[in-house]
PDB file of C-alpha atoms in Angstrom:
ATOM      1  CA  MET X   1      -3.986  -2.292  25.647  1.00 78.00           C
ATOM      2  CA  ASN X   2      -1.684  -0.509  23.184  1.00 87.00           C
ATOM      3  CA  LEU X   3      -0.411  -1.631  19.775  1.00 91.00           C
ATOM      4  CA  PHE X   4       2.726  -3.252  21.197  1.00 91.00           C
ATOM      5  CA  GLU X   5       0.762  -5.248  23.755  1.00 93.00           C
ATOM      6  CA  ALA X   6      -1.712  -6.236  21.055  1.00 94.00           C
ATOM      7  CA  ALA X   7       1.132  -7.527  18.850  1.00 94.00           C
ATOM      8  CA  ILE X   8       2.579  -9.634  21.704  1.00 94.00           C
ATOM      9  CA  ARG X   9      -0.846 -11.045  22.516  1.00 95.00           C
ATOM     10  CA  ALA X  10      -1.489 -11.802  18.846  1.00 95.00           C
ATOM     11  CA  LEU X  11       1.796 -13.686  18.532  1.00 93.00           C
ATOM     12  CA  ARG X  12       1.001 -15.816  21.583  1.00 94.00           C
ATOM     13  CA  GLN X  13      -2.492 -16.561  20.313  1.00 95.00           C
ATOM     14  CA  THR X  14      -1.232 -17.409  16.808  1.00 93.00           C
ATOM     15  CA  LEU X  15       0.825 -20.239  18.327  1.00 91.00           C
ATOM     16  CA  SER X  16      -1.861 -21.292  20.823  1.00 92.00           C
ATOM     17  CA  PRO X  17      -3.708 -24.647  20.646  1.00 91.00           C
ATOM     18  CA  ALA X  18      -6.973 -22.859  19.768  1.00 89.00           C
ATOM     19  CA  LEU X  19      -5.546 -21.714  16.421  1.00 92.00           C
ATOM     20  CA  ARG X  20      -3.003 -24.459  15.788  1.00 89.00           C
ATOM     21  CA  GLY X  21      -5.177 -26.345  13.318  1.00 90.00           C
ATOM     22  CA  VAL X  22      -5.936 -23.336  11.130  1.00 90.00           C
ATOM     23  CA  LEU X  23      -2.294 -22.237  11.442  1.00 91.00           C
ATOM     24  CA  TRP X  24      -1.019 -25.508   9.973  1.00 92.00           C
ATOM     25  CA  ARG X  25      -3.573 -25.377   7.158  1.00 90.00           C
ATOM     26  CA  SER X  26      -2.546 -21.801   6.422  1.00 88.00           C
ATOM     27  CA  ILE X  27       1.158 -22.703   6.379  1.00 89.00           C
ATOM     28  CA  GLY X  28       0.541 -25.662   4.077  1.00 90.00           C
ATOM     29  CA  LEU X  29      -1.487 -23.623   1.607  1.00 87.00           C
ATOM     30  CA  ALA X  30       0.946 -20.693   1.638  1.00 85.00           C
ATOM     31  CA  THR X  31       3.918 -23.003   1.091  1.00 86.00           C
ATOM     32  CA  GLY X  32       2.275 -24.695  -1.868  1.00 88.00           C
ATOM     33  CA  LEU X  33       1.246 -21.411  -3.490  1.00 85.00           C
ATOM     34  CA  LEU X  34       4.698 -19.918  -2.952  1.00 82.00           C
ATOM     35  CA  LEU X  35       6.451 -22.874  -4.557  1.00 82.00           C
ATOM     36  CA  ILE X  36       4.174 -22.807  -7.589  1.00 85.00           C
ATOM     37  CA  GLY X  37       4.275 -19.025  -7.874  1.00 77.00           C
ATOM     38  CA  ALA X  38       8.046 -18.719  -7.435  1.00 76.00           C
ATOM     39  CA  VAL X  39       8.775 -21.263 -10.168  1.00 81.00           C
ATOM     40  CA  ALA X  40       6.256 -19.620 -12.520  1.00 80.00           C
ATOM     41  CA  LEU X  41       7.609 -16.122 -11.834  1.00 75.00           C
ATOM     42  CA  HIS X  42      11.219 -17.161 -12.313  1.00 73.00           C
ATOM     43  CA  ARG X  43      10.448 -18.902 -15.604  1.00 78.00           C
ATOM     44  CA  SER X  44       8.525 -15.828 -16.737  1.00 79.00           C
ATOM     45  CA  MET X  45      11.528 -13.612 -16.028  1.00 73.00           C
ATOM     46  CA  VAL X  46      13.837 -15.974 -17.911  1.00 75.00           C
ATOM     47  CA  TRP X  47      11.426 -16.013 -20.874  1.00 76.00           C
ATOM     48  CA  PHE X  48      11.282 -12.208 -20.908  1.00 71.00           C
ATOM     49  CA  VAL X  49      15.059 -11.954 -21.011  1.00 70.00           C
ATOM     50  CA  ASP X  50      15.360 -14.624 -23.730  1.00 72.00           C
ATOM     51  CA  ARG X  51      12.405 -13.726 -25.950  1.00 71.00           C
ATOM     52  CA  GLY X  52       9.915 -11.342 -24.388  1.00 68.00           C
ATOM     53  CA  ALA X  53      11.919  -8.154 -24.853  1.00 69.00           C
ATOM     54  CA  ASP X  54      12.490  -8.912 -28.538  1.00 69.00           C
ATOM     55  CA  TRP X  55       8.780  -9.665 -28.960  1.00 69.00           C
ATOM     56  CA  LEU X  56       7.828  -6.327 -27.384  1.00 67.00           C
ATOM     57  CA  LEU X  57      10.349  -4.493 -29.577  1.00 65.00           C
ATOM     58  CA  ALA X  58       8.887  -6.078 -32.702  1.00 69.00           C
ATOM     59  CA  LEU X  59       5.334  -5.375 -31.525  1.00 65.00           C
ATOM     60  CA  SER X  60       6.094  -1.701 -30.846  1.00 66.00           C
ATOM     61  CA  GLY X  61       8.087  -1.264 -34.044  1.00 64.00           C
ATOM     62  CA  GLY X  62      11.130  -0.285 -32.023  1.00 61.00           C
ATOM     63  CA  GLY X  63       9.459   2.842 -30.675  1.00 62.00           C
ATOM     64  CA  TYR X  64      10.087   1.933 -27.033  1.00 62.00           C
ATOM     65  CA  ALA X  65      13.569   0.463 -27.362  1.00 63.00           C
ATOM     66  CA  GLY X  66      14.927   2.486 -24.416  1.00 63.00           C
ATOM     67  CA  PRO X  67      12.374   1.548 -21.743  1.00 68.00           C
ATOM     68  CA  ILE X  68      12.228  -2.055 -22.967  1.00 64.00           C
ATOM     69  CA  GLY X  69      16.020  -2.266 -22.801  1.00 66.00           C
ATOM     70  CA  VAL X  70      16.038  -0.954 -19.240  1.00 64.00           C
ATOM     71  CA  ALA X  71      13.294  -3.412 -18.243  1.00 68.00           C
ATOM     72  CA  GLU X  72      15.232  -6.255 -19.846  1.00 64.00           C
ATOM     73  CA  GLY X  73      18.345  -5.346 -17.875  1.00 69.00           C
ATOM     74  CA  VAL X  74      16.461  -5.177 -14.571  1.00 66.00           C
ATOM     75  CA  VAL X  75      14.646  -8.462 -15.180  1.00 68.00           C
ATOM     76  CA  ALA X  76      17.930 -10.129 -16.229  1.00 70.00           C
ATOM     77  CA  VAL X  77      19.509  -9.212 -12.875  1.00 66.00           C
ATOM     78  CA  LEU X  78      16.440 -10.379 -10.948  1.00 64.00           C
ATOM     79  CA  ALA X  79      16.261 -13.625 -12.921  1.00 63.00           C
ATOM     80  CA  GLY X  80      19.927 -14.191 -12.161  1.00 65.00           C
ATOM     81  CA  LEU X  81      19.131 -14.097  -8.462  1.00 62.00           C
ATOM     82  CA  GLY X  82      16.900 -17.097  -9.072  1.00 60.00           C
ATOM     83  CA  LEU X  83      14.007 -18.414  -7.016  1.00 64.00           C
ATOM     84  CA  PHE X  84      15.090 -16.450  -3.929  1.00 68.00           C
ATOM     85  CA  ILE X  85      14.012 -13.123  -5.390  1.00 67.00           C
ATOM     86  CA  ALA X  86      10.766 -14.707  -6.586  1.00 67.00           C
ATOM     87  CA  PHE X  87      10.008 -15.850  -3.035  1.00 69.00           C
ATOM     88  CA  VAL X  88      10.820 -12.405  -1.607  1.00 69.00           C
ATOM     89  CA  PHE X  89       8.464 -10.791  -4.083  1.00 70.00           C
ATOM     90  CA  LEU X  90       5.614 -13.275  -3.699  1.00 76.00           C
ATOM     91  CA  VAL X  91       5.464 -13.690   0.091  1.00 80.00           C
ATOM     92  CA  PRO X  92       3.412 -10.529   0.830  1.00 79.00           C
ATOM     93  CA  PRO X  93       0.683 -11.070  -1.814  1.00 79.00           C
ATOM     94  CA  VAL X  94       0.455 -14.826  -1.255  1.00 82.00           C
ATOM     95  CA  THR X  95       0.123 -14.502   2.525  1.00 81.00           C
ATOM     96  CA  ALA X  96      -2.499 -11.809   1.948  1.00 78.00           C
ATOM     97  CA  LEU X  97      -4.467 -14.190  -0.271  1.00 80.00           C
ATOM     98  CA  VAL X  98      -4.213 -17.010   2.261  1.00 83.00           C
ATOM     99  CA  ALA X  99      -5.342 -14.702   5.069  1.00 81.00           C
ATOM    100  CA  SER X 100      -8.569 -13.873   3.264  1.00 78.00           C
ATOM    101  CA  MET X 101      -9.442 -17.574   3.174  1.00 80.00           C
ATOM    102  CA  PHE X 102      -9.099 -18.087   6.936  1.00 85.00           C
ATOM    103  CA  ALA X 103      -9.949 -14.620   8.261  1.00 86.00           C
ATOM    104  CA  ASP X 104     -13.467 -15.322   9.485  1.00 87.00           C
ATOM    105  CA  ASP X 105     -12.521 -18.537  11.323  1.00 88.00           C
ATOM    106  CA  VAL X 106      -9.566 -16.850  13.020  1.00 92.00           C
ATOM    107  CA  ALA X 107     -11.432 -13.647  13.890  1.00 92.00           C
ATOM    108  CA  GLU X 108     -14.387 -15.587  15.293  1.00 92.00           C
ATOM    109  CA  THR X 109     -12.094 -17.622  17.551  1.00 93.00           C
ATOM    110  CA  VAL X 110     -10.390 -14.504  18.929  1.00 94.00           C
ATOM    111  CA  GLU X 111     -13.636 -12.575  19.352  1.00 93.00           C
ATOM    112  CA  ARG X 112     -15.275 -15.457  21.206  1.00 91.00           C
ATOM    113  CA  ARG X 113     -12.308 -15.916  23.523  1.00 92.00           C
ATOM    114  CA  ASP X 114     -11.235 -12.325  24.253  1.00 92.00           C
ATOM    115  CA  TYR X 115     -14.421 -10.319  23.686  1.00 92.00           C
ATOM    116  CA  PRO X 116     -17.281 -12.614  24.750  1.00 90.00           C
ATOM    117  CA  HIS X 117     -19.510  -9.706  25.846  1.00 90.00           C
ATOM    118  CA  HIS X 118     -19.193  -7.838  22.539  1.00 89.00           C
ATOM    119  CA  PRO X 119     -21.577  -8.395  19.636  1.00 87.00           C
ATOM    120  CA  PRO X 120     -20.018 -11.055  17.369  1.00 84.00           C
ATOM    121  CA  GLY X 121     -18.777 -10.149  13.923  1.00 87.00           C
ATOM    122  CA  ARG X 122     -20.456 -11.395  10.759  1.00 87.00           C
ATOM    123  CA  ALA X 123     -18.729 -13.480   8.123  1.00 81.00           C
ATOM    124  CA  LEU X 124     -18.625 -11.683   4.784  1.00 75.00           C
ATOM    125  CA  PRO X 125     -20.989 -12.873   2.046  1.00 75.00           C
ATOM    126  CA  VAL X 126     -19.225 -15.253  -0.347  1.00 72.00           C
ATOM    127  CA  TRP X 127     -19.174 -12.841  -3.287  1.00 73.00           C
ATOM    128  CA  VAL X 128     -17.810 -10.024  -1.118  1.00 74.00           C
ATOM    129  CA  ALA X 129     -15.152 -12.329   0.362  1.00 72.00           C
ATOM    130  CA  VAL X 130     -14.065 -13.473  -3.112  1.00 74.00           C
ATOM    131  CA  TRP X 131     -13.878  -9.894  -4.385  1.00 78.00           C
ATOM    132  CA  GLU X 132     -11.942  -8.687  -1.347  1.00 74.00           C
ATOM    133  CA  ALA X 133      -9.533 -11.623  -1.633  1.00 74.00           C
ATOM    134  CA  ALA X 134      -8.897 -10.890  -5.312  1.00 78.00           C
ATOM    135  CA  LYS X 135      -8.473  -7.160  -4.633  1.00 77.00           C
ATOM    136  CA  PHE X 136      -6.216  -7.790  -1.646  1.00 75.00           C
ATOM    137  CA  PHE X 137      -3.977 -10.090  -3.687  1.00 76.00           C
ATOM    138  CA  GLY X 138      -3.971  -7.865  -6.764  1.00 77.00           C
ATOM    139  CA  VAL X 139      -3.134  -4.613  -4.979  1.00 77.00           C
ATOM    140  CA  VAL X 140      -0.283  -6.124  -2.971  1.00 74.00           C
ATOM    141  CA  LEU X 141       1.019  -7.941  -6.066  1.00 74.00           C
ATOM    142  CA  LEU X 142       1.040  -4.833  -8.256  1.00 76.00           C
ATOM    143  CA  VAL X 143       2.640  -2.571  -5.666  1.00 75.00           C
ATOM    144  CA  ASN X 144       5.345  -5.130  -4.900  1.00 70.00           C
ATOM    145  CA  LEU X 145       5.931  -5.554  -8.630  1.00 70.00           C
ATOM    146  CA  ALA X 146       6.422  -1.788  -8.931  1.00 72.00           C
ATOM    147  CA  ALA X 147       8.755  -1.754  -5.924  1.00 69.00           C
ATOM    148  CA  LEU X 148      10.744  -4.833  -6.945  1.00 66.00           C
ATOM    149  CA  PRO X 149      13.320  -3.045  -9.164  1.00 67.00           C
ATOM    150  CA  THR X 150      14.238  -0.788  -6.242  1.00 68.00           C
ATOM    151  CA  LEU X 151      15.724  -3.839  -4.501  1.00 62.00           C
ATOM    152  CA  LEU X 152      18.662  -3.384  -6.851  1.00 60.00           C
ATOM    153  CA  ILE X 153      19.417  -0.055  -5.119  1.00 66.00           C
ATOM    154  CA  ALA X 154      21.290  -0.879  -1.946  1.00 59.00           C
ATOM    155  CA  GLY X 155      19.527   0.387   1.173  1.00 62.00           C
ATOM    156  CA  ILE X 156      16.872   2.478  -0.559  1.00 73.00           C
ATOM    157  CA  GLY X 157      15.216  -0.506  -2.193  1.00 68.00           C
ATOM    158  CA  ILE X 158      14.808  -2.393   1.061  1.00 76.00           C
ATOM    159  CA  VAL X 159      13.263   0.651   2.741  1.00 83.00           C
ATOM    160  CA  VAL X 160      10.843   1.227  -0.165  1.00 80.00           C
ATOM    161  CA  PHE X 161       9.836  -2.440  -0.170  1.00 79.00           C
ATOM    162  CA  PHE X 162       9.297  -2.468   3.600  1.00 85.00           C
ATOM    163  CA  LEU X 163       7.305   0.772   3.761  1.00 88.00           C
ATOM    164  CA  ALA X 164       5.118  -0.239   0.815  1.00 85.00           C
ATOM    165  CA  ASN X 165       4.195  -3.489   2.561  1.00 85.00           C
ATOM    166  CA  THR X 166       3.718  -1.736   5.902  1.00 92.00           C
ATOM    167  CA  TYR X 167       1.098   0.532   4.370  1.00 91.00           C
ATOM    168  CA  LEU X 168      -0.618  -2.069   2.199  1.00 87.00           C
ATOM    169  CA  LEU X 169      -0.725  -4.932   4.677  1.00 89.00           C
ATOM    170  CA  GLY X 170      -1.837  -2.685   7.531  1.00 92.00           C
ATOM    171  CA  ARG X 171      -4.587  -1.175   5.404  1.00 91.00           C
ATOM    172  CA  GLU X 172      -5.877  -4.407   3.895  1.00 87.00           C
ATOM    173  CA  TYR X 173      -5.813  -6.528   7.048  1.00 91.00           C
ATOM    174  CA  PHE X 174      -7.510  -3.785   9.070  1.00 94.00           C
ATOM    175  CA  GLU X 175     -10.301  -3.344   6.537  1.00 92.00           C
ATOM    176  CA  MET X 176     -10.759  -7.104   6.241  1.00 89.00           C
ATOM    177  CA  VAL X 177     -11.354  -7.394   9.991  1.00 92.00           C
ATOM    178  CA  ALA X 178     -13.398  -4.195  10.233  1.00 93.00           C
ATOM    179  CA  MET X 179     -15.824  -5.411   7.566  1.00 91.00           C
ATOM    180  CA  ARG X 180     -17.021  -8.090   9.965  1.00 91.00           C
ATOM    181  CA  PHE X 181     -18.748  -5.221  11.816  1.00 92.00           C
ATOM    182  CA  ARG X 182     -19.132  -2.516   9.159  1.00 90.00           C
ATOM    183  CA  SER X 183     -19.911  -2.013   5.520  1.00 89.00           C
ATOM    184  CA  PRO X 184     -16.885  -1.797   3.176  1.00 86.00           C
ATOM    185  CA  GLU X 185     -17.397   1.965   2.930  1.00 90.00           C
ATOM    186  CA  GLU X 186     -17.531   2.366   6.718  1.00 93.00           C
ATOM    187  CA  ALA X 187     -14.442   0.178   7.144  1.00 92.00           C
ATOM    188  CA  GLN X 188     -12.511   2.331   4.667  1.00 92.00           C
ATOM    189  CA  ALA X 189     -13.674   5.524   6.357  1.00 94.00           C
ATOM    190  CA  LEU X 190     -12.585   4.192   9.771  1.00 94.00           C
ATOM    191  CA  ARG X 191      -9.192   3.238   8.368  1.00 95.00           C
ATOM    192  CA  ARG X 192      -8.722   6.687   6.827  1.00 94.00           C
ATOM    193  CA  ALA X 193      -9.754   8.401  10.071  1.00 93.00           C
ATOM    194  CA  HIS X 194      -7.044   6.452  11.920  1.00 95.00           C
ATOM    195  CA  ALA X 195      -4.530   6.196   9.076  1.00 93.00           C
ATOM    196  CA  GLY X 196      -1.499   6.866  11.278  1.00 94.00           C
ATOM    197  CA  ARG X 197      -2.451   4.211  13.807  1.00 93.00           C
ATOM    198  CA  VAL X 198      -3.229   1.657  11.097  1.00 95.00           C
ATOM    199  CA  PHE X 199       0.118   2.369   9.405  1.00 95.00           C
ATOM    200  CA  LEU X 200       1.955   1.772  12.689  1.00 95.00           C
ATOM    201  CA  ALA X 201      -0.034  -1.423  13.128  1.00 95.00           C
ATOM    202  CA  GLY X 202       1.272  -2.536   9.757  1.00 94.00           C
ATOM    203  CA  LEU X 203       4.905  -2.392  10.951  1.00 95.00           C
ATOM    204  CA  PRO X 204       5.017  -5.728  12.822  1.00 95.00           C
ATOM    205  CA  ILE X 205       3.127  -7.401   9.968  1.00 94.00           C
ATOM    206  CA  ALA X 206       5.612  -6.129   7.380  1.00 91.00           C
ATOM    207  CA  ALA X 207       8.507  -7.098   9.655  1.00 91.00           C
ATOM    208  CA  LEU X 208       7.190 -10.635  10.098  1.00 91.00           C
ATOM    209  CA  VAL X 209       6.474 -11.121   6.396  1.00 87.00           C
ATOM    210  CA  SER X 210      10.104 -10.156   5.693  1.00 83.00           C
ATOM    211  CA  VAL X 211      11.560 -13.007   7.766  1.00 85.00           C
ATOM    212  CA  PRO X 212      12.018 -16.320   5.916  1.00 79.00           C
ATOM    213  CA  ILE X 213      10.025 -19.238   7.341  1.00 83.00           C
ATOM    214  CA  LEU X 214       8.362 -17.057  10.012  1.00 85.00           C
ATOM    215  CA  SER X 215       6.586 -15.226   7.190  1.00 85.00           C
ATOM    216  CA  LEU X 216       4.378 -18.304   6.792  1.00 87.00           C
ATOM    217  CA  ILE X 217       2.539 -17.493  10.034  1.00 91.00           C
ATOM    218  CA  THR X 218       1.788 -13.943   8.845  1.00 90.00           C
ATOM    219  CA  PRO X 219      -1.826 -14.593   7.667  1.00 89.00           C
ATOM    220  CA  ILE X 220      -2.919 -15.821  11.095  1.00 92.00           C
ATOM    221  CA  PHE X 221      -0.843 -13.386  13.146  1.00 95.00           C
ATOM    222  CA  ALA X 222      -1.971 -10.359  11.117  1.00 93.00           C
ATOM    223  CA  THR X 223      -5.643 -11.321  11.360  1.00 93.00           C
ATOM    224  CA  VAL X 224      -5.473 -11.882  15.135  1.00 95.00           C
ATOM    225  CA  TYR X 225      -3.514  -8.668  15.581  1.00 96.00           C
ATOM    226  CA  MET X 226      -5.957  -6.566  13.588  1.00 95.00           C
ATOM    227  CA  VAL X 227      -8.893  -7.959  15.549  1.00 95.00           C
ATOM    228  CA  HIS X 228      -7.278  -6.425  18.628  1.00 95.00           C
ATOM    229  CA  VAL X 229      -6.364  -3.197  16.814  1.00 96.00           C
ATOM    230  CA  HIS X 230      -9.949  -2.801  15.599  1.00 95.00           C
ATOM    231  CA  LYS X 231     -11.236  -3.371  19.119  1.00 94.00           C
ATOM    232  CA  ILE X 232      -8.787  -0.775  20.520  1.00 93.00           C
ATOM    233  CA  ILE X 233      -9.919   1.856  18.015  1.00 94.00           C
ATOM    234  CA  SER X 234     -13.593   0.984  18.460  1.00 92.00           C
ATOM    235  CA  ALA X 235     -13.296   1.282  22.252  1.00 89.00           C
ATOM    236  CA  GLU X 236     -11.690   4.720  21.909  1.00 88.00           C
ATOM    237  CA  ARG X 237     -14.680   5.771  19.802  1.00 83.00           C
ATOM    238  CA  GLY X 238     -17.088   4.540  22.466  1.00 79.00           C
ATOM    239  CA  GLU X 239     -18.183   1.526  20.400  1.00 76.00           C
ATOM    240  CA  THR X 240     -18.306  -2.112  21.467  1.00 63.00           C
TER     241      THR X 240
END
């Protein structure tokens, strides 16, 4: 099985009866978080344009008037685009957060069905799961925040946004699945040793998360997909 076949299988399994219950719960949670987050982000941008820039200027004594002015202009344009831009920005980190909450249930279902003769994975300890969820969300949030202004640059911005999410989502989902069988350090080392393959595996995840509505199934699809990707890499290394 190659990466393309794994992606097709993962899409079929995401919509299968075995995962339908967790899929609907994931969609409901992601939708709620996106609505709350988009409204909060949009209001924050409007506040920054109205008052925040002036507050920062006063706080800095006018020493950073140039950068603050540029930031104000960028945020004003983004705020003018309304809730749409907030949704675009928030979908990758929110779906990443949701995925961490359902990862073990989804991975266990796929492992039991497709790899019954392999040793089962172990659910992460609660404190590790909470830390990984917070890190996953934070990293994707910060990188997308840094990439957001590039959306104002026609063509280039979309490419930057897509490639950033390809790398981040591929890396984080792979490590999340791999840690069911390895320590965090071993999972990171495995990901680095197969960085090119993991990056390519991130492409369908980033593509799906970029499509309105369909992006809501990303947490389940990406988890199922990376279970298969991890198994492919493990088999090539002579592991089961």
